[in-house]
PDB file of C-alpha atoms in Angstrom:
ATOM      1  CA  MET A   1      74.699  54.703 126.773  1.00  0.00           C
ATOM      2  CA  SER A   2      78.387  55.037 127.352  1.00  0.00           C
ATOM      3  CA  ASN A   3      80.976  52.432 126.444  1.00  0.00           C
ATOM      4  CA  LYS A   4      81.556  51.547 130.099  1.00  0.00           C
ATOM      5  CA  THR A   5      81.441  48.642 132.545  1.00  0.00           C
ATOM      6  CA  VAL A   6      80.636  49.386 136.191  1.00  0.00           C
ATOM      7  CA  ILE A   7      80.846  46.601 138.755  1.00  0.00           C
ATOM      8  CA  ILE A   8      79.798  46.687 142.404  1.00  0.00           C
ATOM      9  CA  VAL A   9      82.332  44.541 144.264  1.00  0.00           C
ATOM     10  CA  HIS A  10      80.284  43.558 147.318  1.00  0.00           C
ATOM     11  CA  SER A  11      81.855  40.172 148.007  1.00  0.00           C
ATOM     12  CA  GLY A  12      85.329  39.718 149.431  1.00  0.00           C
ATOM     13  CA  ASP A  13      85.519  36.113 148.210  1.00  0.00           C
ATOM     14  CA  MET A  14      88.658  35.347 146.207  1.00  0.00           C
ATOM     15  CA  ASP A  15      86.864  33.788 143.227  1.00  0.00           C
ATOM     16  CA  LYS A  16      84.362  36.641 142.993  1.00  0.00           C
ATOM     17  CA  LEU A  17      87.148  39.224 143.109  1.00  0.00           C
ATOM     18  CA  TYR A  18      88.836  37.345 140.268  1.00  0.00           C
ATOM     19  CA  SER A  19      85.561  37.484 138.318  1.00  0.00           C
ATOM     20  CA  ALA A  20      85.233  41.238 138.815  1.00  0.00           C
ATOM     21  CA  LEU A  21      88.830  41.919 137.762  1.00  0.00           C
ATOM     22  CA  ILE A  22      88.704  39.565 134.755  1.00  0.00           C
ATOM     23  CA  ILE A  23      85.544  41.245 133.452  1.00  0.00           C
ATOM     24  CA  ALA A  24      86.854  44.741 134.187  1.00  0.00           C
ATOM     25  CA  ASN A  25      90.250  44.077 132.570  1.00  0.00           C
ATOM     26  CA  GLY A  26      88.524  42.482 129.585  1.00  0.00           C
ATOM     27  CA  SER A  27      86.367  45.588 129.213  1.00  0.00           C
ATOM     28  CA  LEU A  28      89.406  47.870 129.359  1.00  0.00           C
ATOM     29  CA  SER A  29      91.228  45.679 126.825  1.00  0.00           C
ATOM     30  CA  MET A  30      88.280  46.075 124.454  1.00  0.00           C
ATOM     31  CA  GLY A  31      88.476  49.867 124.640  1.00  0.00           C
ATOM     32  CA  MET A  32      85.735  50.382 127.223  1.00  0.00           C
ATOM     33  CA  GLU A  33      85.973  52.323 130.458  1.00  0.00           C
ATOM     34  CA  ALA A  34      85.713  50.263 133.635  1.00  0.00           C
ATOM     35  CA  SER A  35      84.952  51.188 137.228  1.00  0.00           C
ATOM     36  CA  LEU A  36      84.863  49.032 140.335  1.00  0.00           C
ATOM     37  CA  TYR A  37      82.790  50.222 143.302  1.00  0.00           C
ATOM     38  CA  PHE A  38      84.072  48.412 146.408  1.00  0.00           C
ATOM     39  CA  THR A  39      81.609  48.088 149.275  1.00  0.00           C
ATOM     40  CA  PHE A  40      81.131  45.916 152.378  1.00  0.00           C
ATOM     41  CA  TRP A  41      83.273  42.736 152.248  1.00  0.00           C
ATOM     42  CA  GLY A  42      84.697  43.725 148.877  1.00  0.00           C
ATOM     43  CA  LEU A  43      86.143  46.841 150.499  1.00  0.00           C
ATOM     44  CA  GLU A  44      88.050  44.603 152.934  1.00  0.00           C
ATOM     45  CA  ARG A  45      90.146  43.447 149.952  1.00  0.00           C
ATOM     46  CA  LEU A  46      91.410  47.016 149.437  1.00  0.00           C
ATOM     47  CA  LYS A  47      92.998  47.015 152.879  1.00  0.00           C
ATOM     48  CA  LYS A  48      96.785  46.850 152.961  1.00  0.00           C
ATOM     49  CA  GLY A  49      97.635  43.139 152.780  1.00  0.00           C
ATOM     50  CA  GLY A  50      93.979  42.221 152.246  1.00  0.00           C
ATOM     51  CA  LEU A  51      93.785  41.527 148.506  1.00  0.00           C
ATOM     52  CA  GLU A  52      94.670  37.829 148.739  1.00  0.00           C
ATOM     53  CA  LYS A  53      92.939  37.201 152.093  1.00  0.00           C
ATOM     54  CA  GLY A  54      89.431  36.460 150.842  1.00  0.00           C
ATOM     55  CA  PRO A  55      88.028  32.965 151.269  1.00  0.00           C
ATOM     56  CA  LEU A  56      86.720  30.826 148.425  1.00  0.00           C
ATOM     57  CA  SER A  57      82.950  31.313 148.053  1.00  0.00           C
ATOM     58  CA  LYS A  58      82.201  27.572 147.818  1.00  0.00           C
ATOM     59  CA  MET A  59      84.146  24.507 148.917  1.00  0.00           C
ATOM     60  CA  ASN A  60      86.588  26.461 151.084  1.00  0.00           C
ATOM     61  CA  PHE A  61      87.226  23.392 153.307  1.00  0.00           C
ATOM     62  CA  LEU A  62      89.030  25.392 156.011  1.00  0.00           C
ATOM     63  CA  GLY A  63      91.317  26.933 153.390  1.00  0.00           C
ATOM     64  CA  LEU A  64      92.217  23.727 151.542  1.00  0.00           C
ATOM     65  CA  GLY A  65      89.788  24.492 148.694  1.00  0.00           C
ATOM     66  CA  LYS A  66      91.320  27.948 148.222  1.00  0.00           C
ATOM     67  CA  TRP A  67      94.809  26.436 148.149  1.00  0.00           C
ATOM     68  CA  MET A  68      93.694  23.872 145.527  1.00  0.00           C
ATOM     69  CA  VAL A  69      92.073  26.513 143.319  1.00  0.00           C
ATOM     70  CA  LYS A  70      95.111  28.819 143.551  1.00  0.00           C
ATOM     71  CA  SER A  71      97.359  25.889 142.682  1.00  0.00           C
ATOM     72  CA  ARG A  72      95.238  25.049 139.625  1.00  0.00           C
ATOM     73  CA  MET A  73      95.157  28.716 138.567  1.00  0.00           C
ATOM     74  CA  LYS A  74      98.951  28.915 138.763  1.00  0.00           C
ATOM     75  CA  LYS A  75      99.266  25.782 136.587  1.00  0.00           C
ATOM     76  CA  VAL A  76      97.155  27.361 133.843  1.00  0.00           C
ATOM     77  CA  ASN A  77      98.916  30.744 134.171  1.00  0.00           C
ATOM     78  CA  VAL A  78      96.092  32.783 135.707  1.00  0.00           C
ATOM     79  CA  ALA A  79      97.667  35.964 137.044  1.00  0.00           C
ATOM     80  CA  PRO A  80      97.578  36.568 140.813  1.00  0.00           C
ATOM     81  CA  LEU A  81      95.130  39.182 142.095  1.00  0.00           C
ATOM     82  CA  GLU A  82      97.927  41.711 142.731  1.00  0.00           C
ATOM     83  CA  LYS A  83      98.958  41.540 139.045  1.00  0.00           C
ATOM     84  CA  MET A  84      95.348  41.764 137.876  1.00  0.00           C
ATOM     85  CA  MET A  85      94.812  44.860 140.034  1.00  0.00           C
ATOM     86  CA  THR A  86      98.035  46.442 138.735  1.00  0.00           C
ATOM     87  CA  ASP A  87      96.935  45.724 135.159  1.00  0.00           C
ATOM     88  CA  PHE A  88      93.492  47.192 135.881  1.00  0.00           C
ATOM     89  CA  LYS A  89      95.020  50.448 137.117  1.00  0.00           C
ATOM     90  CA  GLU A  90      97.615  50.604 134.302  1.00  0.00           C
ATOM     91  CA  LEU A  91      94.849  50.129 131.714  1.00  0.00           C
ATOM     92  CA  GLY A  92      93.004  53.131 133.178  1.00  0.00           C
ATOM     93  CA  GLY A  93      90.498  51.396 135.451  1.00  0.00           C
ATOM     94  CA  LYS A  94      88.796  53.428 138.153  1.00  0.00           C
ATOM     95  CA  ILE A  95      88.253  52.322 141.762  1.00  0.00           C
ATOM     96  CA  ILE A  96      85.659  53.884 144.033  1.00  0.00           C
ATOM     97  CA  ALA A  97      85.656  53.049 147.767  1.00  0.00           C
ATOM     98  CA  CYS A  98      82.320  53.252 149.591  1.00  0.00           C
ATOM     99  CA  GLU A  99      82.514  55.847 152.362  1.00  0.00           C
ATOM    100  CA  MET A 100      79.410  54.530 154.130  1.00  0.00           C
ATOM    101  CA  THR A 101      80.976  51.071 154.380  1.00  0.00           C
ATOM    102  CA  MET A 102      84.156  52.640 155.735  1.00  0.00           C
ATOM    103  CA  GLU A 103      82.102  54.290 158.497  1.00  0.00           C
ATOM    104  CA  ILE A 104      79.998  51.186 159.271  1.00  0.00           C
ATOM    105  CA  MET A 105      82.973  48.809 159.353  1.00  0.00           C
ATOM    106  CA  GLY A 106      85.362  51.254 161.028  1.00  0.00           C
ATOM    107  CA  ILE A 107      87.801  51.279 158.108  1.00  0.00           C
ATOM    108  CA  LYS A 108      90.162  54.257 158.018  1.00  0.00           C
ATOM    109  CA  GLN A 109      91.624  55.651 154.808  1.00  0.00           C
ATOM    110  CA  GLU A 110      95.152  54.950 156.026  1.00  0.00           C
ATOM    111  CA  GLN A 111      94.296  51.217 156.262  1.00  0.00           C
ATOM    112  CA  LEU A 112      93.578  51.085 152.527  1.00  0.00           C
ATOM    113  CA  ARG A 113      95.759  50.787 149.439  1.00  0.00           C
ATOM    114  CA  THR A 114      95.115  54.442 148.616  1.00  0.00           C
ATOM    115  CA  GLU A 115      97.321  54.265 145.514  1.00  0.00           C
ATOM    116  CA  TRP A 116      94.573  52.158 143.903  1.00  0.00           C
ATOM    117  CA  ILE A 117      91.610  54.312 144.941  1.00  0.00           C
ATOM    118  CA  ASP A 118      90.530  57.099 142.609  1.00  0.00           C
ATOM    119  CA  GLU A 119      87.520  58.302 144.555  1.00  0.00           C
ATOM    120  CA  TYR A 120      85.660  57.882 147.839  1.00  0.00           C
ATOM    121  CA  GLY A 121      81.904  58.091 147.561  1.00  0.00           C
ATOM    122  CA  ALA A 122      78.470  56.861 148.520  1.00  0.00           C
ATOM    123  CA  VAL A 123      75.483  55.565 146.595  1.00  0.00           C
ATOM    124  CA  GLY A 124      75.161  58.796 144.613  1.00  0.00           C
ATOM    125  CA  THR A 125      78.713  58.346 143.330  1.00  0.00           C
ATOM    126  CA  TYR A 126      77.885  54.806 142.186  1.00  0.00           C
ATOM    127  CA  VAL A 127      74.614  55.863 140.532  1.00  0.00           C
ATOM    128  CA  HIS A 128      76.332  58.724 138.716  1.00  0.00           C
ATOM    129  CA  GLU A 129      79.048  56.302 137.525  1.00  0.00           C
ATOM    130  CA  ALA A 130      76.593  53.573 136.458  1.00  0.00           C
ATOM    131  CA  LYS A 131      73.584  55.470 135.069  1.00  0.00           C
ATOM    132  CA  ASP A 132      74.764  55.465 131.449  1.00  0.00           C
ATOM    133  CA  ALA A 133      76.980  52.369 131.524  1.00  0.00           C
ATOM    134  CA  GLU A 134      76.342  49.625 128.976  1.00  0.00           C
ATOM    135  CA  ILE A 135      77.263  46.922 131.492  1.00  0.00           C
ATOM    136  CA  THR A 136      76.513  47.010 135.221  1.00  0.00           C
ATOM    137  CA  LEU A 137      77.161  44.018 137.468  1.00  0.00           C
ATOM    138  CA  PHE A 138      76.872  43.151 141.151  1.00  0.00           C
ATOM    139  CA  ILE A 139      79.498  40.665 142.323  1.00  0.00           C
TER     140      ILE A 139
END
């Protein structure tokens, strides 16, 4: 086993992206390696301008629920997603973008925040990354 956390970021929902980044940043802060494998709707969040666009997974109420949650998060000093992503990269976190999803969903490399992406790969890339990890999650 390696001292590593690997998370599949399948959902593009705001709260689930927060969960993935909080766990990944916590892992990095504790001296572990951390990798995020973005696929399907999660990959949409890596598009330029897409990080904050995800809906709330429950109680979205046509966007009102998301606004309420973001307001509450700001009050208790939860960092915005952009800051959490910057911290993740600065702490040495690795991001893998799913090439198959890019093909299926018609996403071009130039549409993505390429400065965040360390590698483009398919299921074999994920399996290689996760096979010896102590923590693997699907969010």
